[in-house]
mmCIF file of C-alpha atoms in Angstrom:
data_model
loop_
_atom_site.group_PDB
_atom_site.id
_atom_site.type_symbol
_atom_site.label_atom_id
_atom_site.label_comp_id
_atom_site.label_asym_id
_atom_site.label_seq_id
_atom_site.Cartn_x
_atom_site.Cartn_y
_atom_site.Cartn_z
ATOM 1 C CA GLU A 1 -9.939 24.908 61.622
ATOM 2 C CA GLY A 2 -7.275 23.341 63.798
ATOM 3 C CA GLY A 3 -8.506 24.795 67.151
ATOM 4 C CA GLY A 4 -6.104 27.770 67.146
ATOM 5 C CA ASP A 5 -7.076 31.332 67.895
ATOM 6 C CA LYS A 6 -8.341 33.929 65.337
ATOM 7 C CA SER A 7 -4.835 35.112 64.419
ATOM 8 C CA GLU A 8 -4.007 31.602 63.186
ATOM 9 C CA ALA A 9 -7.232 31.161 61.198
ATOM 10 C CA SER A 10 -7.195 31.019 57.450
ATOM 11 C CA VAL A 11 -9.726 33.088 55.608
ATOM 12 C CA LYS A 12 -11.308 31.861 52.450
ATOM 13 C CA HIS A 13 -13.368 34.124 50.216
ATOM 14 C CA PHE A 14 -16.360 32.644 48.335
ATOM 15 C CA GLY A 15 -18.055 35.469 46.447
ATOM 16 C CA ASP A 16 -20.864 33.323 45.111
ATOM 17 C CA ARG A 17 -21.685 31.441 48.341
ATOM 18 C CA ILE A 18 -24.108 32.382 51.104
ATOM 19 C CA MET A 19 -22.976 31.052 54.454
ATOM 20 C CA TYR A 20 -25.495 30.567 57.286
ATOM 21 C CA SER A 21 -25.406 29.700 60.979
ATOM 22 C CA MET A 22 -27.525 27.219 62.877
ATOM 23 C CA PRO A 23 -30.483 28.451 65.008
ATOM 24 C CA ASN A 24 -29.305 30.369 68.095
ATOM 25 C CA ARG A 25 -25.660 30.001 67.034
ATOM 26 C CA PHE A 26 -25.106 33.570 65.833
ATOM 27 C CA ASP A 27 -21.969 34.384 63.831
ATOM 28 C CA THR A 28 -20.930 30.724 63.726
ATOM 29 C CA PHE A 29 -20.620 29.506 60.164
ATOM 30 C CA PRO A 30 -19.675 25.813 59.803
ATOM 31 C CA SER A 31 -18.004 25.170 56.434
ATOM 32 C CA HIS A 32 -20.860 22.864 55.391
ATOM 33 C CA ASN A 33 -23.654 25.432 55.986
ATOM 34 C CA PHE A 34 -23.859 27.270 52.684
ATOM 35 C CA VAL A 35 -26.019 27.906 49.668
ATOM 36 C CA GLU A 36 -24.474 28.101 46.240
ATOM 37 C CA ALA A 37 -27.281 29.344 44.055
ATOM 38 C CA ALA A 38 -25.223 29.697 40.887
ATOM 39 C CA LYS A 39 -21.759 28.314 41.153
ATOM 40 C CA GLY A 40 -18.921 29.647 39.040
ATOM 41 C CA GLU A 41 -20.380 33.026 38.117
ATOM 42 C CA PHE A 42 -18.015 35.990 37.996
ATOM 43 C CA ASP A 43 -20.423 38.142 40.030
ATOM 44 C CA GLU A 44 -20.291 38.463 43.850
ATOM 45 C CA TYR A 45 -23.103 39.036 46.324
ATOM 46 C CA VAL A 46 -23.544 42.698 47.310
ATOM 47 C CA ALA A 47 -26.745 42.541 49.435
ATOM 48 C CA ILE A 48 -29.099 39.956 50.822
ATOM 49 C CA ASP A 49 -32.522 40.225 52.405
ATOM 50 C CA SER A 50 -35.543 37.995 52.986
ATOM 51 C CA PHE A 51 -39.231 38.194 52.194
ATOM 52 C CA ALA A 52 -41.675 35.513 53.303
ATOM 53 C CA ASP A 53 -39.829 32.196 52.847
ATOM 54 C CA ARG A 54 -37.392 33.511 50.248
ATOM 55 C CA LEU A 55 -33.851 34.773 50.396
ATOM 56 C CA VAL A 56 -33.389 37.566 47.868
ATOM 57 C CA ALA A 57 -29.697 37.754 47.095
ATOM 58 C CA PHE A 58 -28.311 40.598 45.021
ATOM 59 C CA LYS A 59 -25.156 40.453 42.994
ATOM 60 C CA LYS A 60 -23.981 43.445 40.915
ATOM 61 C CA TYR A 61 -25.790 42.209 37.835
ATOM 62 C CA ILE A 62 -27.920 39.274 38.935
ATOM 63 C CA LEU A 63 -30.721 38.717 41.421
ATOM 64 C CA ASP A 64 -31.120 35.232 42.896
ATOM 65 C CA ILE A 65 -34.374 34.239 44.610
ATOM 66 C CA ILE A 66 -33.796 31.242 46.884
ATOM 67 C CA ASN A 67 -36.693 29.302 48.323
ATOM 68 C CA ILE A 68 -35.853 28.570 52.003
ATOM 69 C CA ALA A 69 -39.149 26.938 52.978
ATOM 70 C CA GLY A 70 -38.608 23.859 55.172
ATOM 71 C CA ASP A 71 -35.374 22.142 56.039
ATOM 72 C CA ASP A 72 -32.128 23.730 54.873
ATOM 73 C CA LYS A 73 -31.305 20.633 52.849
ATOM 74 C CA ASN A 74 -34.338 21.384 50.636
ATOM 75 C CA TRP A 75 -33.496 24.985 49.840
ATOM 76 C CA PHE A 76 -33.269 25.720 46.125
ATOM 77 C CA LEU A 77 -32.728 28.438 43.592
ATOM 78 C CA GLU A 78 -36.232 29.437 42.531
ATOM 79 C CA ASP A 79 -35.310 32.129 40.040
ATOM 80 C CA SER A 80 -32.391 34.085 38.777
ATOM 81 C CA LYS A 81 -32.819 37.408 36.995
ATOM 82 C CA LYS A 82 -30.148 39.128 34.930
ATOM 83 C CA TYR A 83 -29.894 42.921 35.120
ATOM 84 C CA GLN A 84 -31.616 42.990 38.473
ATOM 85 C CA GLY A 85 -28.576 43.308 40.711
ATOM 86 C CA VAL A 86 -27.446 46.319 42.770
ATOM 87 C CA LEU A 87 -24.184 48.211 43.104
ATOM 88 C CA HIS A 88 -24.537 49.236 46.751
ATOM 89 C CA PRO A 89 -25.772 47.213 49.788
ATOM 90 C CA GLU A 90 -27.987 50.154 50.835
ATOM 91 C CA ALA A 91 -29.799 50.142 47.463
ATOM 92 C CA VAL A 92 -32.190 47.478 48.917
ATOM 93 C CA LYS A 93 -34.855 47.996 51.583
ATOM 94 C CA LYS A 94 -37.674 45.930 53.113
ATOM 95 C CA THR A 95 -41.100 47.538 53.121
ATOM 96 C CA GLN A 96 -44.553 46.463 54.152
ATOM 97 C CA TYR A 97 -45.241 45.879 50.453
ATOM 98 C CA GLY A 98 -42.122 43.771 49.816
ATOM 99 C CA LEU A 99 -38.494 44.437 48.944
ATOM 100 C CA VAL A 100 -37.553 47.508 46.926
ATOM 101 C CA TRP A 101 -34.273 48.097 45.174
ATOM 102 C CA ALA A 102 -32.752 50.535 42.738
ATOM 103 C CA ASN A 103 -30.356 49.899 39.882
ATOM 104 C CA ALA A 104 -29.679 51.293 36.421
ATOM 105 C CA GLN A 105 -32.819 49.678 35.050
ATOM 106 C CA GLY A 106 -35.246 51.241 37.544
ATOM 107 C CA LEU A 107 -36.862 51.058 40.975
ATOM 108 C CA PHE A 108 -38.251 47.520 41.590
ATOM 109 C CA LEU A 109 -40.631 45.900 44.035
ATOM 110 C CA TYR A 110 -40.719 42.171 44.830
ATOM 111 C CA ASN A 111 -43.891 41.130 46.649
ATOM 112 C CA GLY A 112 -43.045 37.467 47.091
ATOM 113 C CA GLN A 113 -44.613 36.400 43.797
ATOM 114 C CA ASN A 114 -43.399 38.771 41.131
ATOM 115 C CA ILE A 115 -41.157 41.731 40.368
ATOM 116 C CA LYS A 116 -42.572 45.041 39.232
ATOM 117 C CA ASN A 117 -40.590 47.979 37.794
ATOM 118 C CA LEU A 118 -42.165 50.910 39.633
ATOM 119 C CA SER A 119 -40.399 53.589 37.579
ATOM 120 C CA GLU A 120 -41.106 52.097 34.165
ATOM 121 C CA ASN A 121 -42.847 54.611 31.875
ATOM 122 C CA LEU A 122 -42.843 57.205 34.697
ATOM 123 C CA ILE A 123 -39.201 58.353 34.492
ATOM 124 C CA SER A 124 -37.293 58.421 31.241
ATOM 125 C CA ASP A 125 -34.514 55.836 30.948
ATOM 126 C CA SER A 126 -31.920 58.531 30.347
ATOM 127 C CA ASP A 127 -32.993 60.570 33.429
ATOM 128 C CA TRP A 128 -32.960 57.452 35.595
ATOM 129 C CA LEU A 129 -29.597 56.276 34.283
ATOM 130 C CA GLY A 130 -28.104 59.730 34.988
ATOM 131 C CA HIS A 131 -29.351 59.433 38.559
ATOM 132 C CA ILE A 132 -28.011 56.006 39.483
ATOM 133 C CA ASN A 133 -24.405 55.172 40.160
ATOM 134 C CA SER A 134 -22.375 52.895 42.420
ATOM 135 C CA ASP A 135 -23.022 55.197 45.407
ATOM 136 C CA SER A 136 -26.806 55.399 45.008
ATOM 137 C CA ILE A 137 -28.825 54.286 48.022
ATOM 138 C CA ILE A 138 -32.408 54.006 49.181
ATOM 139 C CA ILE A 139 -33.954 55.554 52.315
ATOM 140 C CA TYR A 140 -37.365 54.184 53.271
ATOM 141 C CA ASP A 141 -39.966 56.034 55.363
ATOM 142 C CA GLU A 142 -42.235 53.298 56.669
ATOM 143 C CA GLN A 143 -44.785 55.669 58.228
ATOM 144 C CA GLU A 144 -45.490 57.405 54.915
ATOM 145 C CA ALA A 145 -44.604 54.458 52.649
ATOM 146 C CA MET A 146 -42.112 56.660 50.769
ATOM 147 C CA VAL A 147 -38.986 55.418 49.032
ATOM 148 C CA PHE A 148 -36.215 57.923 48.417
ATOM 149 C CA VAL A 149 -33.651 56.917 45.792
ATOM 150 C CA ILE A 150 -30.638 59.087 46.636
ATOM 151 C CA GLU A 151 -28.247 59.783 43.758
ATOM 152 C CA SER A 152 -25.146 59.637 45.860
ATOM 153 C CA ALA A 153 -24.703 58.812 49.544
ATOM 154 C CA SER A 154 -21.481 60.835 49.743
ATOM 155 C CA THR A 155 -21.799 63.817 47.406
ATOM 156 C CA CYS A 156 -25.318 64.563 46.153
ATOM 157 C CA GLY A 157 -28.613 64.447 47.980
ATOM 158 C CA ASP A 158 -30.815 64.685 44.824
ATOM 159 C CA ALA A 159 -33.504 62.043 45.029
ATOM 160 C CA TYR A 160 -36.439 60.529 43.350
ATOM 161 C CA MET A 161 -39.271 60.028 45.878
ATOM 162 C CA CYS A 162 -41.707 57.204 45.177
ATOM 163 C CA ASP A 163 -45.008 57.007 47.067
ATOM 164 C CA LEU A 164 -45.678 53.282 47.305
ATOM 165 C CA LYS A 165 -49.378 53.887 48.055
ATOM 166 C CA THR A 166 -49.982 55.787 44.785
ATOM 167 C CA ASN A 167 -46.919 54.713 42.713
ATOM 168 C CA THR A 168 -46.128 58.369 41.920
ATOM 169 C CA PHE A 169 -42.652 59.907 41.638
ATOM 170 C CA THR A 170 -41.366 63.321 42.556
ATOM 171 C CA PHE A 171 -37.817 64.635 41.894
ATOM 172 C CA LEU A 172 -36.271 66.359 44.981
ATOM 173 C CA LYS A 173 -33.260 68.666 44.410
#
C-alpha cells in the first residue's frame, strides 16, 4: 500500500485467510483476493493442496474443503472436518489416488468425494499415537504407490509404510 518499497510495507497476518493471485500474476496478492472459509477460528492454516476442483486446506485441528469450481466469486466452503488437521506442512501429499495426510487419528485419503481412514483397524490407536508428533512427515513413492509416514523428520526415521494398491501397512525400523 502507498507505493513505497518493500522496506516500507506493512505486513498483516491473517491465519484463517487463504490469499490468492490472479492468473499469470504469480506472487501478487491483492488485498481483496482471499477466501475465509471459517472466520474467527483460533486455528491457523498449516498446509494447503488441491484435488480436482477443491482446495483442501489443513489447519492444526480442522480440515476445510473449499469448492473452487467456476468463478472465484462463487467459491464456497463445502465441508469442514474437526480432528482432520495436520501439525506439519509435509504431512500432506498428493497421489494418483487423491490426497493423503497423517495426523494423530490416522492416515487418511481424500479422493474428491469422501475421506477414508486407511489405518483404521490395521494399526492400534496407541501404536499410531506413539508414532505421530509435530515433526512427523510423509514421503510418497509415486512409482510404487507407497506412502511412508516418518515418525520424525529430524530425529527418527522409523516409518509406517502403506501400499496404496493393497491398503497394507508395514512398520520399518
